CSV table of C-alpha atoms in Angstrom, one decimal:
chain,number,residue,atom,x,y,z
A,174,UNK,CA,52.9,93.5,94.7
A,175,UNK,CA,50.5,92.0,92.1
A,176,UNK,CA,49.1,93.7,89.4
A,177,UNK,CA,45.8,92.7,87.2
A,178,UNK,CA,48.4,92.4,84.3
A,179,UNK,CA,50.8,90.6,85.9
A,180,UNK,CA,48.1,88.0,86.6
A,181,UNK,CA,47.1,88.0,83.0
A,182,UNK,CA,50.8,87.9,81.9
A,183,UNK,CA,50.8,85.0,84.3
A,184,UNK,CA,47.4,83.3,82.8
A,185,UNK,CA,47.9,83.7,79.4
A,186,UNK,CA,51.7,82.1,79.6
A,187,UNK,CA,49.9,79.6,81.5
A,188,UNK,CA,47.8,78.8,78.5
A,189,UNK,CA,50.3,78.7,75.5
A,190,UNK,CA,52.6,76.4,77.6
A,191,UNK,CA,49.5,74.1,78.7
A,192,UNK,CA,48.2,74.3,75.3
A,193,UNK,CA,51.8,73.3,73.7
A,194,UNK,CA,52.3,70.3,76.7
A,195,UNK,CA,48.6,69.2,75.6
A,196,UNK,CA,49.2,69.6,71.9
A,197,UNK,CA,52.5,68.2,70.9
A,198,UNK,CA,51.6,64.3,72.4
A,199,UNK,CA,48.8,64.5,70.1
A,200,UNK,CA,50.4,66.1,67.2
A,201,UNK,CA,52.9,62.8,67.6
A,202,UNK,CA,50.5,60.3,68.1
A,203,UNK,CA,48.8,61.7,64.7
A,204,UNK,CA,52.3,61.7,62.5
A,205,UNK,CA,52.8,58.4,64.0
A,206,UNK,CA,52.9,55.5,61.3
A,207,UNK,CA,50.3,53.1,62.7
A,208,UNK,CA,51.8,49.9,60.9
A,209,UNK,CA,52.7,47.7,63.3
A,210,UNK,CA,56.0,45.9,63.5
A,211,UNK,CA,56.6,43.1,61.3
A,212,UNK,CA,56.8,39.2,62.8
A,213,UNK,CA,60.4,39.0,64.3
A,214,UNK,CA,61.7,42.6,64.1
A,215,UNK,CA,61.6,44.8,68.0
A,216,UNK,CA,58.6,46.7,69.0
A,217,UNK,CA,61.3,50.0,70.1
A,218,UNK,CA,63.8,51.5,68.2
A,219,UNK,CA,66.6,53.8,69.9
A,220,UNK,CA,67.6,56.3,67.4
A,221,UNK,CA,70.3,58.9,67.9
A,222,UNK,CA,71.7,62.0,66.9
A,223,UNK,CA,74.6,64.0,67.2
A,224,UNK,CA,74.3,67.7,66.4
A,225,UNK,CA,71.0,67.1,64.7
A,226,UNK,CA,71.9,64.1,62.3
A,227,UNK,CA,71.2,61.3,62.9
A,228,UNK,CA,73.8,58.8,63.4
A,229,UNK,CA,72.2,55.4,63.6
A,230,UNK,CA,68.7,53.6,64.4
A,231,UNK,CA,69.2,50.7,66.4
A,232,UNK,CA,66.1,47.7,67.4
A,233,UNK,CA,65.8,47.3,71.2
A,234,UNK,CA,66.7,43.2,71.6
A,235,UNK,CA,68.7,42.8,74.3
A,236,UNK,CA,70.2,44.3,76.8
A,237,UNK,CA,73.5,46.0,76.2
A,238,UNK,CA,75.8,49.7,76.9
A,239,UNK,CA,76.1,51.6,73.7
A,240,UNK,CA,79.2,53.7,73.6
A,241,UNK,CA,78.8,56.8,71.6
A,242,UNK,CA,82.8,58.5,71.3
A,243,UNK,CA,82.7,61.6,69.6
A,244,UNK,CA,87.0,61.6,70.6
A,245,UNK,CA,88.7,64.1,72.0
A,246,UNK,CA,87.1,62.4,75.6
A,247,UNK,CA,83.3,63.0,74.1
A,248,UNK,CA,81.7,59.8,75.8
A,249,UNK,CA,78.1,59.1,76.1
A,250,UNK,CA,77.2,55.4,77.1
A,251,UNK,CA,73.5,54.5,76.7
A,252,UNK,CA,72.3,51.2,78.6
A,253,UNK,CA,69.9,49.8,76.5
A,254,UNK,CA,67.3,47.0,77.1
A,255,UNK,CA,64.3,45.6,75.4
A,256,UNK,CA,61.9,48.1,77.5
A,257,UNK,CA,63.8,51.5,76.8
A,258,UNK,CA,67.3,53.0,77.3
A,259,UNK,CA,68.8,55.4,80.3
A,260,UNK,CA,71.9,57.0,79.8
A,261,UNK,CA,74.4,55.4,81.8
A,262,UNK,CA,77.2,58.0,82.1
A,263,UNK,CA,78.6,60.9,80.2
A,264,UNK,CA,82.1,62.8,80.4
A,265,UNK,CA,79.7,66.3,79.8
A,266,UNK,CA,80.8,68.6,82.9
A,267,UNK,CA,77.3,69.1,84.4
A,268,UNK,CA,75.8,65.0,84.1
A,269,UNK,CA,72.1,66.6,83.7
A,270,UNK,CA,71.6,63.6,80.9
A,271,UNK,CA,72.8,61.2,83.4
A,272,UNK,CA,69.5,62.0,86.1
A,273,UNK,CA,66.9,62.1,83.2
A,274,UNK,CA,66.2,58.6,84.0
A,275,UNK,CA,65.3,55.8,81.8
A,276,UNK,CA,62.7,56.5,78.9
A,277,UNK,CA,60.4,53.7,78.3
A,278,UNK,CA,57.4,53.0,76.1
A,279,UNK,CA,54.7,53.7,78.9
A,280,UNK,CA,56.3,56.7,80.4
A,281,UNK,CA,57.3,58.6,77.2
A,282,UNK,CA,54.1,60.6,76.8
A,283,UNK,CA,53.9,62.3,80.3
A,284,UNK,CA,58.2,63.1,80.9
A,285,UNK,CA,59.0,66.9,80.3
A,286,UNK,CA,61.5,65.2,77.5
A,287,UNK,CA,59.1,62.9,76.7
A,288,UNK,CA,60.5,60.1,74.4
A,289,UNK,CA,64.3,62.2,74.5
A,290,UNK,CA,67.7,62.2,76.7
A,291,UNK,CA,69.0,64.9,76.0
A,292,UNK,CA,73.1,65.7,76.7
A,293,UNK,CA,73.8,69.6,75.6
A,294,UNK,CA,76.7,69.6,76.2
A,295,UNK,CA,78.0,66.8,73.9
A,296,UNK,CA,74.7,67.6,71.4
A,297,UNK,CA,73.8,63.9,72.0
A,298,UNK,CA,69.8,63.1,71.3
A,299,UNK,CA,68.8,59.4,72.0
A,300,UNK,CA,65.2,58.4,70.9
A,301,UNK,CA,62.8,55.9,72.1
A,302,UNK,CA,60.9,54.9,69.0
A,303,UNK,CA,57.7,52.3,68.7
A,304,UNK,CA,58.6,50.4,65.2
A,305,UNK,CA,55.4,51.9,64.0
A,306,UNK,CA,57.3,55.4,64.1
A,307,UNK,CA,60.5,54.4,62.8
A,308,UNK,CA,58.8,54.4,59.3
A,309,UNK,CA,60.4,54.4,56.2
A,310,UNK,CA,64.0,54.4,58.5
A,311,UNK,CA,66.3,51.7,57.6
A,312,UNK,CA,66.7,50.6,61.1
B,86,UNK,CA,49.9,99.5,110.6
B,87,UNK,CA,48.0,102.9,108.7
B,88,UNK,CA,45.6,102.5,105.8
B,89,UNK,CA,47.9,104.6,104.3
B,90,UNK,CA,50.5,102.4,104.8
B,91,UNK,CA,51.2,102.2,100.8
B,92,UNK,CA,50.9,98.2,99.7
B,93,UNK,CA,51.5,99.1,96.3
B,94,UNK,CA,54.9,98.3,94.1
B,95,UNK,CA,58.5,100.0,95.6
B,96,UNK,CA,58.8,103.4,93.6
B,97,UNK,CA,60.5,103.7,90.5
B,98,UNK,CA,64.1,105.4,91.7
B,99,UNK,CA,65.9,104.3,88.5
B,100,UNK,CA,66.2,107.8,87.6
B,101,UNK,CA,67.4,109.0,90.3
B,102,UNK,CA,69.9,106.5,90.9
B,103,UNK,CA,70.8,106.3,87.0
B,104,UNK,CA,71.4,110.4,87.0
B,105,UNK,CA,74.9,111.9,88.1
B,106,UNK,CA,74.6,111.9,91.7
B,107,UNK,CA,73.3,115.2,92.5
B,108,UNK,CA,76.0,118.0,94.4
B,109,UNK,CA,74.0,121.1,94.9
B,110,UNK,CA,77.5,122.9,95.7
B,111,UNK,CA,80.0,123.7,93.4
B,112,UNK,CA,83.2,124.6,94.5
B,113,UNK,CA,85.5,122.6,96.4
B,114,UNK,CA,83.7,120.2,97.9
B,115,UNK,CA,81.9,119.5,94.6
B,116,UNK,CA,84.5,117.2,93.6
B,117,UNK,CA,85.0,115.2,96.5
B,118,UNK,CA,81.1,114.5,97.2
B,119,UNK,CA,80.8,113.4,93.5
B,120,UNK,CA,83.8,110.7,93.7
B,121,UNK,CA,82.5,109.4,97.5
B,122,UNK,CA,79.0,108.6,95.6
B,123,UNK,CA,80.4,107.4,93.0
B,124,UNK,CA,82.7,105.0,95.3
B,125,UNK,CA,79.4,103.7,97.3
B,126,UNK,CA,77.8,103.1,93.5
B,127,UNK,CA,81.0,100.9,92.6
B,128,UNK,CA,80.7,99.1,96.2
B,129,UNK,CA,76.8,98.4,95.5
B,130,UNK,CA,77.6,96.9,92.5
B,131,UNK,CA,80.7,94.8,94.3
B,132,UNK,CA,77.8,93.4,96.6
B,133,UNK,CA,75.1,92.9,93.9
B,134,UNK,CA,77.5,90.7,91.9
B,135,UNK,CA,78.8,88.5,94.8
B,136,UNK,CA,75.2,88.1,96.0
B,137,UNK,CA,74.0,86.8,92.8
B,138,UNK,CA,77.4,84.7,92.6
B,139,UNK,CA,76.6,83.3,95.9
B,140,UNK,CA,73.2,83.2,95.5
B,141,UNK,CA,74.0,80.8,91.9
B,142,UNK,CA,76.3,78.6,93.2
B,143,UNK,CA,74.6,77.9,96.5
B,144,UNK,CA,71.4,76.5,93.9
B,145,UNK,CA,73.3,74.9,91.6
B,146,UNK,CA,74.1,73.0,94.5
B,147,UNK,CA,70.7,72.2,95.5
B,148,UNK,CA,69.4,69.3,92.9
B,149,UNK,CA,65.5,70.8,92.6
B,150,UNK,CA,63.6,68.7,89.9
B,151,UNK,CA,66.9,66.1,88.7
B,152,UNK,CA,64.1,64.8,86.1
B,153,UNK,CA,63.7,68.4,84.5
B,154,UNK,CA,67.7,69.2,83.8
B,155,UNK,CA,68.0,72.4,84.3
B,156,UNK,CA,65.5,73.8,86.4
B,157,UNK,CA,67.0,76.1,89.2
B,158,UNK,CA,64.9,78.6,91.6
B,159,UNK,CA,66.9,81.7,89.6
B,160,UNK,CA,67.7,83.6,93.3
B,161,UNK,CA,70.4,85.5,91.3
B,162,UNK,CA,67.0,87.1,88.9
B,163,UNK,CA,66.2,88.4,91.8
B,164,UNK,CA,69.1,90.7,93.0
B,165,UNK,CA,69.1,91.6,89.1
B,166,UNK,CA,65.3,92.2,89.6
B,167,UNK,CA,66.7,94.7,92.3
B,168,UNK,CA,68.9,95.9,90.1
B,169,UNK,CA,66.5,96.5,87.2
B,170,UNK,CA,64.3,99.1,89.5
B,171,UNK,CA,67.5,101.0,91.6
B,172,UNK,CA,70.0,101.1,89.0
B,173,UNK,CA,70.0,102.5,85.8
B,174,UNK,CA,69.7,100.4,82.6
B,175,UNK,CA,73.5,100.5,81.9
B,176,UNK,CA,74.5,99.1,85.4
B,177,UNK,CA,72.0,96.1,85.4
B,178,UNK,CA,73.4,95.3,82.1
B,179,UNK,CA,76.8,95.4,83.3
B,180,UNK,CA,75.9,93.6,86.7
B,181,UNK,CA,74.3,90.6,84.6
B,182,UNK,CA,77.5,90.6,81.9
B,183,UNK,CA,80.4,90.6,85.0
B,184,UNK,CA,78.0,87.8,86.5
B,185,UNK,CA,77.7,86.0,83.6
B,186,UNK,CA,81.4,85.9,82.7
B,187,UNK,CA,82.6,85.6,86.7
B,188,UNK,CA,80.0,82.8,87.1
B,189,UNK,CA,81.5,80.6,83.7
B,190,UNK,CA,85.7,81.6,85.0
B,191,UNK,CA,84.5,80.7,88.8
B,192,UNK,CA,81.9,77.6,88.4
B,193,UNK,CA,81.5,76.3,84.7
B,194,UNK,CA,83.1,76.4,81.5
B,195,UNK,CA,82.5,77.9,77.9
B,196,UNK,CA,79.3,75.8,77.2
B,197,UNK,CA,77.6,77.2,80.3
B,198,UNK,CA,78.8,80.8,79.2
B,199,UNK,CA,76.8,80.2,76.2
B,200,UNK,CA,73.7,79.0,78.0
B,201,UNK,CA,74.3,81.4,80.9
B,202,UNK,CA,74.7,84.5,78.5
B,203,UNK,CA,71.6,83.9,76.2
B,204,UNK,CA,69.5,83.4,79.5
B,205,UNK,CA,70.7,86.7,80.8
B,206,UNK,CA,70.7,88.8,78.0
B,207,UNK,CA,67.1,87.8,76.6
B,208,UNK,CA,65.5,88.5,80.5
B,209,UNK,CA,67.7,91.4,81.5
B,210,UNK,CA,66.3,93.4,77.8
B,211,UNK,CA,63.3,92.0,78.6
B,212,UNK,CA,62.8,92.9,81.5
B,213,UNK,CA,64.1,96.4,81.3
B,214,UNK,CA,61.5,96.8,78.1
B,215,UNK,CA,58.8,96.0,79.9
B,216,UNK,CA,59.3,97.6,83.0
B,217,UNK,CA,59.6,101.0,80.6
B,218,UNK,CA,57.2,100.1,78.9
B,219,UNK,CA,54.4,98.1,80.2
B,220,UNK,CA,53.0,98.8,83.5
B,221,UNK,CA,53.4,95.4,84.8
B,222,UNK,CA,54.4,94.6,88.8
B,223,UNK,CA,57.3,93.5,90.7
B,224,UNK,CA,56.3,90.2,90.2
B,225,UNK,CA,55.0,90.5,86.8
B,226,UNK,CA,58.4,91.6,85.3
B,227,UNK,CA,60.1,89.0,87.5
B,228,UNK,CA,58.0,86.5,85.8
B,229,UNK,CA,58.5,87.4,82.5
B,230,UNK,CA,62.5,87.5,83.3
B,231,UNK,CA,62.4,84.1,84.6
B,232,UNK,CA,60.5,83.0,81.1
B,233,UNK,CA,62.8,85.1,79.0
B,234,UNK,CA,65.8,83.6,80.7
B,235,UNK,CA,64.6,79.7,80.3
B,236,UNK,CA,63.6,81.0,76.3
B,237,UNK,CA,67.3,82.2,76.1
B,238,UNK,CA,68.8,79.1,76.8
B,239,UNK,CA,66.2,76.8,75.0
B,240,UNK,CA,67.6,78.9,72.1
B,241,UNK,CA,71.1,77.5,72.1
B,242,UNK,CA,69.9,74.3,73.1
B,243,UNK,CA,68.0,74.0,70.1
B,244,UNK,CA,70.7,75.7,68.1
B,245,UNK,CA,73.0,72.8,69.7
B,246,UNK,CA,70.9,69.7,69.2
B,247,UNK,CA,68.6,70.7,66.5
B,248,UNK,CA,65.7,68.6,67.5
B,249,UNK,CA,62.0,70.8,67.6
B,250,UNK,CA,60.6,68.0,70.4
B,251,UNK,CA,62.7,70.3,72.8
B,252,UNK,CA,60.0,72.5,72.2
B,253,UNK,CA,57.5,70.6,75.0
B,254,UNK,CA,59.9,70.9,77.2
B,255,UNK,CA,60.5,74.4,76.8
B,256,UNK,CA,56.7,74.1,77.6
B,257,UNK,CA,57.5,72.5,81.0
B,258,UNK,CA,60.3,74.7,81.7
B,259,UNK,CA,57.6,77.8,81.1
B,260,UNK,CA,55.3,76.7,83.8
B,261,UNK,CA,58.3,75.6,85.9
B,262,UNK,CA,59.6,79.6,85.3
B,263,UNK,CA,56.3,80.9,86.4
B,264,UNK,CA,56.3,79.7,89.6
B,265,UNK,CA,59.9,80.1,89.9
B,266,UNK,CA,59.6,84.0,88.4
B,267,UNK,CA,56.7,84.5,91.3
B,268,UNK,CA,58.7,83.5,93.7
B,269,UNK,CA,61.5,85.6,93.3
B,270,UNK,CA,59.5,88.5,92.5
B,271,UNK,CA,57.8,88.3,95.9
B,272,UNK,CA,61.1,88.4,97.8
B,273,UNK,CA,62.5,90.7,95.4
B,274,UNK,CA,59.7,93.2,96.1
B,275,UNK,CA,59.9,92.3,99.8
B,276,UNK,CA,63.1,93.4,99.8
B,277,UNK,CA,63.0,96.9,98.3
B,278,UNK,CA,59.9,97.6,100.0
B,279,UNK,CA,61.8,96.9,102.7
B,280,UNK,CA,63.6,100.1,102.0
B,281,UNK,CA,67.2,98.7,101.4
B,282,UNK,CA,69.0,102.2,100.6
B,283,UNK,CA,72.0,101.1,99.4
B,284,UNK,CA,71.5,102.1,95.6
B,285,UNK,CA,69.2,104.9,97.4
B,286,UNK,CA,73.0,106.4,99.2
B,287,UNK,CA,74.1,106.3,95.8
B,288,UNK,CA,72.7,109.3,94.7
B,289,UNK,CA,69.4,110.1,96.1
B,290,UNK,CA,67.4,112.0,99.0
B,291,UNK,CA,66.5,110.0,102.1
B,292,UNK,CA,62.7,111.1,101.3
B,293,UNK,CA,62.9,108.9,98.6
B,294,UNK,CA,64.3,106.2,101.1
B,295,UNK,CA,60.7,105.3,102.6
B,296,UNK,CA,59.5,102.9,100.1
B,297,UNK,CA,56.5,101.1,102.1
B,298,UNK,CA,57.4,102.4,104.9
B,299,UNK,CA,54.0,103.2,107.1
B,300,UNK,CA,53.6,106.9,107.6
B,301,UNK,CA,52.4,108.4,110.9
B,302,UNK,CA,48.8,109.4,111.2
């Protein structure tokens, strides 16, 4: 049932996606901004996106639901607290943003979305963001 | 069981199966053998499709990795694995398009269309390619579908949200379809070794029925 080129089909996909899930948390850590937040301002930023633009970047203070309406029914609410953000719940038909659990500051390197929730169907992007990375964003 | 007992991939019958079905006579019963083949090819396809719409909604069901949205075992890859080795290129095509469109009117809605056909098309070509065109295994095509059909819909996701961070976890979803493209390429190749002759009735000679199959001493 197994070939010698299936197993180096299977080896060498092995290696670009290993090499990519290696790569790209260092490729991030590099482009990070390493200026540390000022006195006073939050040490995470959520930013989100609609469709690929960004709509706002917001400083993690407290603990509150963020209600993102696109209209038309388009809901996503984000619970957000000083530690990270989870989606909360979503009117998209298959709630796959919903499960993705929270994203915090120490987890963000090793989830397969690492510092993302992702919901497809409404082309929402929320962002965990140390204030070193929110750079020259005006938050 | 023989040492001849052939442990090697199930024989390539797409031609056969793909061609007209072959009536040696001409004359009046010409007619009437061609149409009853053709009416057991129509019925395979019938069961191929409701298998692979069983088969997908019975695993969307099943929550595997709720952490890693999306990930699914692909059980339906494997009756089009089927598919891509006993039916001709045209069928399997036209197997993953009804399944496609069945699967969004039945289950889902236009956004899972999208997803669903991107997936589909991008491992069904691909898999057809390489099976004519590389010499790779059962399991190595099934594989490389599985890859192909996460790639497909990583496409319109990224098309949809524009953000290039999706590309780790197309990364994840790679190793995640690897396993998941083993998998099914095992128990597809189980199966037609088993010597299912379904697609075999449709058109070919029961010599050609004996895939792995031990002969006699």
């Amino acid at each position: 049932m197994f070939r010698k080129k299936d197993i180096l089909l299977i080896f060498l996909l092995a290696v670009v996606a290993g090499g990519v899930l290696l790569l790209m948390p260092l490729l991030r850590k590099g482009a990070m901004p390493q200026a540390g937040p000022a006195a006073g301002e939050a040490s995470l930023y959520l930013r989100y996106s609609i469709g690929g633009e960004t709509v706002a970047t917001l400083p993690l203070t407290e603990e509150k639901d963020l209600q993102i309406d696109q209209g038309d029914g388009v809901i996503n609410i984000l619970h957000l607290s000083p530690t990270g953000f989870f989606m909360l719940s979503s009117t998209c038909h298959n709630q796959l943003c919903v499960y993705q659990g929270e994203v915090t500051a120490d987890n963000m390197d090793s989830r397969p979305l690492m510092n993302m929730v992702v919901c497809a169907p409404h082309r929402v992007v929320a962002e965990l963001l140390p204030a070193g990375e929110v750079g020259g964003e005006s938050p | 069981m023989s040492q001849d007992a052939p442990s090697r991939e199930p024989r390539d019958v797409s031609r056969k199966v793909a061609q007209k079905p072959e009536t040696p006579l001409r004359g009046p019963g010409h007619a009437a053998a061609q149409s009853r083949l053709y009416a057991q090819r129509i019925a395979l396809c019938g069961l191929l499709t409701t298998l692979m719409l069983v088969l997908g909604y019975v695993e969307s069901q099943i929550p595997l990795m709720p952490a890693i949205p999306g990930v699914k075992l692909g059980l339906s890859n494997a009756v089009l694995l089927y598919a891509v080795y006993l039916l001709s290129p045209s069928l399997t095509v036209g197997l993953m398009l009804v399944k496609v469109l069945l699967s969004a009117v039945l289950f889902g809605n236009p956004f899972a269309l999208a997803f669903s056909l991107a997936g589909g098309a991008l491992s069904v070509a691909g898999m057809l390619l390489l099976k004519r065109f590389a010499s790779l295994g059962v399991v190595g095509i099934s594989v490389a579908g599985a890859v192909l059909h996460n790639a497909g819909q990583m496409l319109i996701a990224l098309a949809l949200v524009g953000n290039a961070n999706l590309l780790y976890y197309a990364a994840v979803l790679t190793l995640v379809g690897i396993g998941t493209g083993i998998l099914t390429g095992v128990v597809a190749g189980l199966v037609m070794k088993a010597g299912v002759g379904m697609a075999v009735q449709a058109g070919m000679k029961p010599g050609n029925t004996r895939q792995g199959k031990p002969e006699k001493k």
